PDB file of N, CA and C in Angstrom:
ATOM      1  N   ILE A1174       9.234   3.238  10.251  1.00 54.00           N
ATOM      2  CA  ILE A1174      10.244   4.051   9.597  1.00 54.00           C
ATOM      3  C   ILE A1174      11.634   3.639  10.049  1.00 54.00           C
ATOM      4  N   ALA A1175      11.796   3.404  11.345  1.00 52.00           N
ATOM      5  CA  ALA A1175      13.126   3.077  11.853  1.00 52.00           C
ATOM      6  C   ALA A1175      13.662   1.797  11.238  1.00 52.00           C
ATOM      7  N   ALA A1176      12.810   0.777  11.088  1.00 55.00           N
ATOM      8  CA  ALA A1176      13.272  -0.485  10.509  1.00 55.00           C
ATOM      9  C   ALA A1176      13.687  -0.299   9.062  1.00 55.00           C
ATOM     10  N   ARG A1177      12.886   0.425   8.315  1.00 64.00           N
ATOM     11  CA  ARG A1177      13.200   0.631   6.900  1.00 64.00           C
ATOM     12  C   ARG A1177      14.410   1.545   6.754  1.00 64.00           C
ATOM     13  N   SER A1178      14.477   2.607   7.555  1.00 62.00           N
ATOM     14  CA  SER A1178      15.576   3.555   7.418  1.00 62.00           C
ATOM     15  C   SER A1178      16.906   2.962   7.851  1.00 62.00           C
ATOM     16  N   SER A1179      16.881   1.913   8.675  1.00 68.00           N
ATOM     17  CA  SER A1179      18.145   1.294   9.087  1.00 68.00           C
ATOM     18  C   SER A1179      18.838   0.609   7.918  1.00 68.00           C
ATOM     19  N   GLU A1180      18.104   0.330   6.847  1.00 77.00           N
ATOM     20  CA  GLU A1180      18.675  -0.297   5.665  1.00 77.00           C
ATOM     21  C   GLU A1180      18.980   0.717   4.571  1.00 77.00           C
ATOM     22  N   MET A1181      18.779   2.001   4.858  1.00 82.00           N
ATOM     23  CA  MET A1181      18.983   3.060   3.875  1.00 82.00           C
ATOM     24  C   MET A1181      20.202   3.881   4.247  1.00 82.00           C
ATOM     25  N   THR A1182      20.844   4.485   3.248  1.00 83.00           N
ATOM     26  CA  THR A1182      21.936   5.411   3.534  1.00 83.00           C
ATOM     27  C   THR A1182      21.339   6.717   4.057  1.00 83.00           C
ATOM     28  N   LEU A1183      22.164   7.525   4.679  1.00 81.00           N
ATOM     29  CA  LEU A1183      21.691   8.797   5.207  1.00 81.00           C
ATOM     30  C   LEU A1183      21.158   9.690   4.086  1.00 81.00           C
ATOM     31  N   SER A1184      21.812   9.668   2.920  1.00 83.00           N
ATOM     32  CA  SER A1184      21.325  10.480   1.809  1.00 83.00           C
ATOM     33  C   SER A1184      19.979   9.964   1.297  1.00 83.00           C
ATOM     34  N   GLN A1185      19.766   8.651   1.327  1.00 85.00           N
ATOM     35  CA  GLN A1185      18.472   8.104   0.919  1.00 85.00           C
ATOM     36  C   GLN A1185      17.376   8.503   1.902  1.00 85.00           C
ATOM     37  N   ILE A1186      17.681   8.478   3.192  1.00 82.00           N
ATOM     38  CA  ILE A1186      16.706   8.897   4.198  1.00 82.00           C
ATOM     39  C   ILE A1186      16.332  10.356   3.972  1.00 82.00           C
ATOM     40  N   ALA A1187      17.344  11.196   3.745  1.00 83.00           N
ATOM     41  CA  ALA A1187      17.089  12.619   3.543  1.00 83.00           C
ATOM     42  C   ALA A1187      16.244  12.858   2.295  1.00 83.00           C
ATOM     43  N   LEU A1188      16.592  12.224   1.192  1.00 87.00           N
ATOM     44  CA  LEU A1188      15.863  12.419  -0.059  1.00 87.00           C
ATOM     45  C   LEU A1188      14.438  11.884   0.044  1.00 87.00           C
ATOM     46  N   ASN A1189      14.268  10.711   0.635  1.00 86.00           N
ATOM     47  CA  ASN A1189      12.938  10.141   0.783  1.00 86.00           C
ATOM     48  C   ASN A1189      12.097  10.961   1.754  1.00 86.00           C
ATOM     49  N   SER A1190      12.725  11.513   2.786  1.00 84.00           N
ATOM     50  CA  SER A1190      11.997  12.354   3.742  1.00 84.00           C
ATOM     51  C   SER A1190      11.466  13.611   3.062  1.00 84.00           C
ATOM     52  N   VAL A1191      12.303  14.260   2.294  1.00 86.00           N
ATOM     53  CA  VAL A1191      11.882  15.474   1.587  1.00 86.00           C
ATOM     54  C   VAL A1191      10.779  15.143   0.584  1.00 86.00           C
ATOM     55  N   ALA A1192      10.948  14.059  -0.161  1.00 86.00           N
ATOM     56  CA  ALA A1192       9.944  13.660  -1.148  1.00 86.00           C
ATOM     57  C   ALA A1192       8.623  13.281  -0.495  1.00 86.00           C
ATOM     58  N   SER A1193       8.660  12.877   0.775  1.00 85.00           N
ATOM     59  CA  SER A1193       7.457  12.454   1.488  1.00 85.00           C
ATOM     60  C   SER A1193       6.671  13.606   2.100  1.00 85.00           C
ATOM     61  N   LEU A1194       7.245  14.800   2.108  1.00 85.00           N
ATOM     62  CA  LEU A1194       6.555  15.945   2.709  1.00 85.00           C
ATOM     63  C   LEU A1194       5.314  16.311   1.901  1.00 85.00           C
ATOM     64  N   PRO A1195       4.240  16.678   2.591  1.00 85.00           N
ATOM     65  CA  PRO A1195       3.026  17.092   1.878  1.00 85.00           C
ATOM     66  C   PRO A1195       3.315  18.277   0.951  1.00 85.00           C
ATOM     67  N   GLY A1196       2.824  18.198  -0.264  1.00 88.00           N
ATOM     68  CA  GLY A1196       2.988  19.288  -1.212  1.00 88.00           C
ATOM     69  C   GLY A1196       4.228  19.200  -2.074  1.00 88.00           C
ATOM     70  N   VAL A1197       5.148  18.310  -1.751  1.00 87.00           N
ATOM     71  CA  VAL A1197       6.372  18.158  -2.541  1.00 87.00           C
ATOM     72  C   VAL A1197       6.094  17.173  -3.673  1.00 87.00           C
ATOM     73  N   THR A1198       6.322  17.610  -4.903  1.00 87.00           N
ATOM     74  CA  THR A1198       6.107  16.731  -6.046  1.00 87.00           C
ATOM     75  C   THR A1198       7.412  16.254  -6.674  1.00 87.00           C
ATOM     76  N   ALA A1199       8.516  16.907  -6.332  1.00 84.00           N
ATOM     77  CA  ALA A1199       9.820  16.485  -6.839  1.00 84.00           C
ATOM     78  C   ALA A1199      10.891  16.901  -5.846  1.00 84.00           C
ATOM     79  N   ALA A1200      11.847  16.022  -5.621  1.00 83.00           N
ATOM     80  CA  ALA A1200      12.979  16.321  -4.745  1.00 83.00           C
ATOM     81  C   ALA A1200      14.242  16.243  -5.592  1.00 83.00           C
ATOM     82  N   LEU A1201      14.974  17.326  -5.645  1.00 84.00           N
ATOM     83  CA  LEU A1201      16.185  17.381  -6.449  1.00 84.00           C
ATOM     84  C   LEU A1201      17.401  17.093  -5.581  1.00 84.00           C
ATOM     85  N   CYS A1202      18.365  16.409  -6.165  1.00 82.00           N
ATOM     86  CA  CYS A1202      19.596  16.128  -5.427  1.00 82.00           C
ATOM     87  C   CYS A1202      20.766  16.160  -6.392  1.00 82.00           C
ATOM     88  N   GLY A1203      21.940  16.304  -5.847  1.00 79.00           N
ATOM     89  CA  GLY A1203      23.139  16.341  -6.666  1.00 79.00           C
ATOM     90  C   GLY A1203      23.452  14.978  -7.261  1.00 79.00           C
ATOM     91  N   MET A1204      23.913  14.987  -8.475  1.00 79.00           N
ATOM     92  CA  MET A1204      24.227  13.737  -9.179  1.00 79.00           C
ATOM     93  C   MET A1204      25.622  13.803  -9.782  1.00 79.00           C
ATOM     94  N   LYS A1205      26.565  14.296  -8.993  1.00 85.00           N
ATOM     95  CA  LYS A1205      27.918  14.486  -9.513  1.00 85.00           C
ATOM     96  C   LYS A1205      28.649  13.166  -9.740  1.00 85.00           C
ATOM     97  N   ARG A1206      28.362  12.190  -8.906  1.00 88.00           N
ATOM     98  CA  ARG A1206      29.078  10.912  -9.010  1.00 88.00           C
ATOM     99  C   ARG A1206      28.089   9.762  -9.199  1.00 88.00           C
ATOM    100  N   GLY A1207      28.554   8.723  -9.831  1.00 89.00           N
ATOM    101  CA  GLY A1207      27.733   7.544 -10.111  1.00 89.00           C
ATOM    102  C   GLY A1207      27.041   6.950  -8.894  1.00 89.00           C
ATOM    103  N   PRO A1208      27.746   6.807  -7.754  1.00 87.00           N
ATOM    104  CA  PRO A1208      27.083   6.242  -6.576  1.00 87.00           C
ATOM    105  C   PRO A1208      25.888   7.088  -6.091  1.00 87.00           C
ATOM    106  N   TYR A1209      25.958   8.406  -6.265  1.00 85.00           N
ATOM    107  CA  TYR A1209      24.827   9.258  -5.893  1.00 85.00           C
ATOM    108  C   TYR A1209      23.611   8.917  -6.748  1.00 85.00           C
ATOM    109  N   VAL A1210      23.849   8.719  -8.028  1.00 88.00           N
ATOM    110  CA  VAL A1210      22.767   8.371  -8.956  1.00 88.00           C
ATOM    111  C   VAL A1210      22.177   7.016  -8.569  1.00 88.00           C
ATOM    112  N   ALA A1211      23.033   6.052  -8.300  1.00 89.00           N
ATOM    113  CA  ALA A1211      22.569   4.709  -7.945  1.00 89.00           C
ATOM    114  C   ALA A1211      21.718   4.727  -6.678  1.00 89.00           C
ATOM    115  N   GLU A1212      22.136   5.493  -5.668  1.00 86.00           N
ATOM    116  CA  GLU A1212      21.357   5.585  -4.429  1.00 86.00           C
ATOM    117  C   GLU A1212      19.993   6.215  -4.678  1.00 86.00           C
ATOM    118  N   ALA A1213      19.955   7.253  -5.490  1.00 88.00           N
ATOM    119  CA  ALA A1213      18.688   7.924  -5.778  1.00 88.00           C
ATOM    120  C   ALA A1213      17.768   7.022  -6.594  1.00 88.00           C
ATOM    121  N   VAL A1214      18.317   6.288  -7.536  1.00 89.00           N
ATOM    122  CA  VAL A1214      17.506   5.402  -8.375  1.00 89.00           C
ATOM    123  C   VAL A1214      16.895   4.277  -7.540  1.00 89.00           C
ATOM    124  N   GLU A1215      17.637   3.777  -6.554  1.00 87.00           N
ATOM    125  CA  GLU A1215      17.107   2.731  -5.664  1.00 87.00           C
ATOM    126  C   GLU A1215      15.825   3.189  -4.982  1.00 87.00           C
ATOM    127  N   LEU A1216      15.735   4.472  -4.659  1.00 85.00           N
ATOM    128  CA  LEU A1216      14.558   5.003  -3.968  1.00 85.00           C
ATOM    129  C   LEU A1216      13.299   4.941  -4.818  1.00 85.00           C
ATOM    130  N   MET A1217      13.444   4.894  -6.123  1.00 83.00           N
ATOM    131  CA  MET A1217      12.276   4.857  -6.992  1.00 83.00           C
ATOM    132  C   MET A1217      11.454   3.584  -6.783  1.00 83.00           C
ATOM    133  N   ASN A1218      12.072   2.553  -6.214  1.00 84.00           N
ATOM    134  CA  ASN A1218      11.385   1.288  -5.964  1.00 84.00           C
ATOM    135  C   ASN A1218      10.839   1.175  -4.544  1.00 84.00           C
ATOM    136  N   LEU A1219      11.061   2.195  -3.733  1.00 83.00           N
ATOM    137  CA  LEU A1219      10.597   2.167  -2.350  1.00 83.00           C
ATOM    138  C   LEU A1219       9.422   3.117  -2.161  1.00 83.00           C
ATOM    139  N   PRO A1220       8.514   2.776  -1.259  1.00 83.00           N
ATOM    140  CA  PRO A1220       7.413   3.704  -0.978  1.00 83.00           C
ATOM    141  C   PRO A1220       7.914   4.916  -0.202  1.00 83.00           C
ATOM    142  N   LEU A1221       7.192   6.007  -0.314  1.00 84.00           N
ATOM    143  CA  LEU A1221       7.512   7.189   0.481  1.00 84.00           C
ATOM    144  C   LEU A1221       7.236   6.896   1.944  1.00 84.00           C
ATOM    145  N   PHE A1222       7.850   7.660   2.829  1.00 82.00           N
ATOM    146  CA  PHE A1222       7.577   7.523   4.254  1.00 82.00           C
ATOM    147  C   PHE A1222       6.156   7.990   4.542  1.00 82.00           C
ATOM    148  N   ASP A1223       5.467   7.292   5.437  1.00 83.00           N
ATOM    149  CA  ASP A1223       4.129   7.708   5.841  1.00 83.00           C
ATOM    150  C   ASP A1223       4.182   9.014   6.632  1.00 83.00           C
ATOM    151  N   ASP A1224       5.216   9.166   7.412  1.00 81.00           N
ATOM    152  CA  ASP A1224       5.370  10.351   8.260  1.00 81.00           C
ATOM    153  C   ASP A1224       6.784  10.898   8.069  1.00 81.00           C
ATOM    154  N   ALA A1225       6.910  11.853   7.174  1.00 78.00           N
ATOM    155  CA  ALA A1225       8.232  12.403   6.865  1.00 78.00           C
ATOM    156  C   ALA A1225       8.882  13.035   8.088  1.00 78.00           C
ATOM    157  N   TYR A1226       8.096  13.636   8.959  1.00 77.00           N
ATOM    158  CA  TYR A1226       8.662  14.272  10.154  1.00 77.00           C
ATOM    159  C   TYR A1226       9.265  13.225  11.090  1.00 77.00           C
ATOM    160  N   ALA A1227       8.636  12.065  11.186  1.00 76.00           N
ATOM    161  CA  ALA A1227       9.201  10.983  11.990  1.00 76.00           C
ATOM    162  C   ALA A1227      10.504  10.493  11.365  1.00 76.00           C
ATOM    163  N   ALA A1228      10.553  10.485  10.041  1.00 68.00           N
ATOM    164  CA  ALA A1228      11.783  10.078   9.362  1.00 68.00           C
ATOM    165  C   ALA A1228      12.913  11.059   9.663  1.00 68.00           C
ATOM    166  N   PHE A1229      12.607  12.352   9.681  1.00 69.00           N
ATOM    167  CA  PHE A1229      13.622  13.349  10.032  1.00 69.00           C
ATOM    168  C   PHE A1229      14.121  13.111  11.457  1.00 69.00           C
ATOM    169  N   ARG A1230      13.190  12.848  12.362  1.00 73.00           N
ATOM    170  CA  ARG A1230      13.590  12.600  13.758  1.00 73.00           C
ATOM    171  C   ARG A1230      14.440  11.338  13.859  1.00 73.00           C
ATOM    172  N   ALA A1231      14.074  10.278  13.121  1.00 69.00           N
ATOM    173  CA  ALA A1231      14.843   9.037  13.145  1.00 69.00           C
ATOM    174  C   ALA A1231      16.232   9.251  12.562  1.00 69.00           C
ATOM    175  N   ALA A1232      16.323  10.069  11.523  1.00 65.00           N
ATOM    176  CA  ALA A1232      17.615  10.310  10.880  1.00 65.00           C
ATOM    177  C   ALA A1232      18.563  11.051  11.806  1.00 65.00           C
ATOM    178  N   THR A1233      18.046  11.870  12.689  1.00 67.00           N
ATOM    179  CA  THR A1233      18.926  12.597  13.598  1.00 67.00           C
ATOM    180  C   THR A1233      19.505  11.677  14.653  1.00 67.00           C
ATOM    181  N   ARG A1234      18.959  10.472  14.789  1.00 64.00           N
ATOM    182  CA  ARG A1234      19.481   9.498  15.746  1.00 64.00           C
ATOM    183  C   ARG A1234      20.393   8.467  15.085  1.00 64.00           C
ATOM    184  N   VAL A1235      20.650   8.619  13.800  1.00 54.00           N
ATOM    185  CA  VAL A1235      21.531   7.685  13.084  1.00 54.00           C
ATOM    186  C   VAL A1235      22.967   7.952  13.511  1.00 54.00           C
ATOM    187  N   SER A1236      23.647   6.909  13.902  1.00 54.00           N
ATOM    188  CA  SER A1236      25.037   7.046  14.299  1.00 54.00           C
ATOM    189  C   SER A1236      25.928   7.030  13.075  1.00 54.00           C
ATOM    190  N   LEU A1237      26.841   7.962  13.002  1.00 50.00           N
ATOM    191  CA  LEU A1237      27.783   8.016  11.888  1.00 50.00           C
ATOM    192  C   LEU A1237      29.023   7.187  12.173  1.00 50.00           C
ATOM    193  N   ASP A1238      29.128   6.674  13.403  1.00 55.00           N
ATOM    194  CA  ASP A1238      30.272   5.822  13.758  1.00 55.00           C
ATOM    195  C   ASP A1238      30.002   4.406  13.272  1.00 55.00           C
ATOM    196  N   SER A1239      30.973   3.843  12.590  1.00 49.00           N
ATOM    197  CA  SER A1239      30.796   2.458  12.087  1.00 49.00           C
ATOM    198  C   SER A1239      31.736   1.522  12.788  1.00 49.00           C
TER     199      SER A1239
END
């Protein structure tokens, strides 16, 4: 998860994590701007996380400093 999530935006990690949870069949997100749509569409070509909880834990360690 960490290797794959390092190439994803924080919003992609969050959306893919929610979509990967057991019992979730659809994850809704805001689509106010074009870049939001593009990021969400990119996820359609990626597999779901095997362990969504691990993805949540990995996302909390993502540094926002660039």
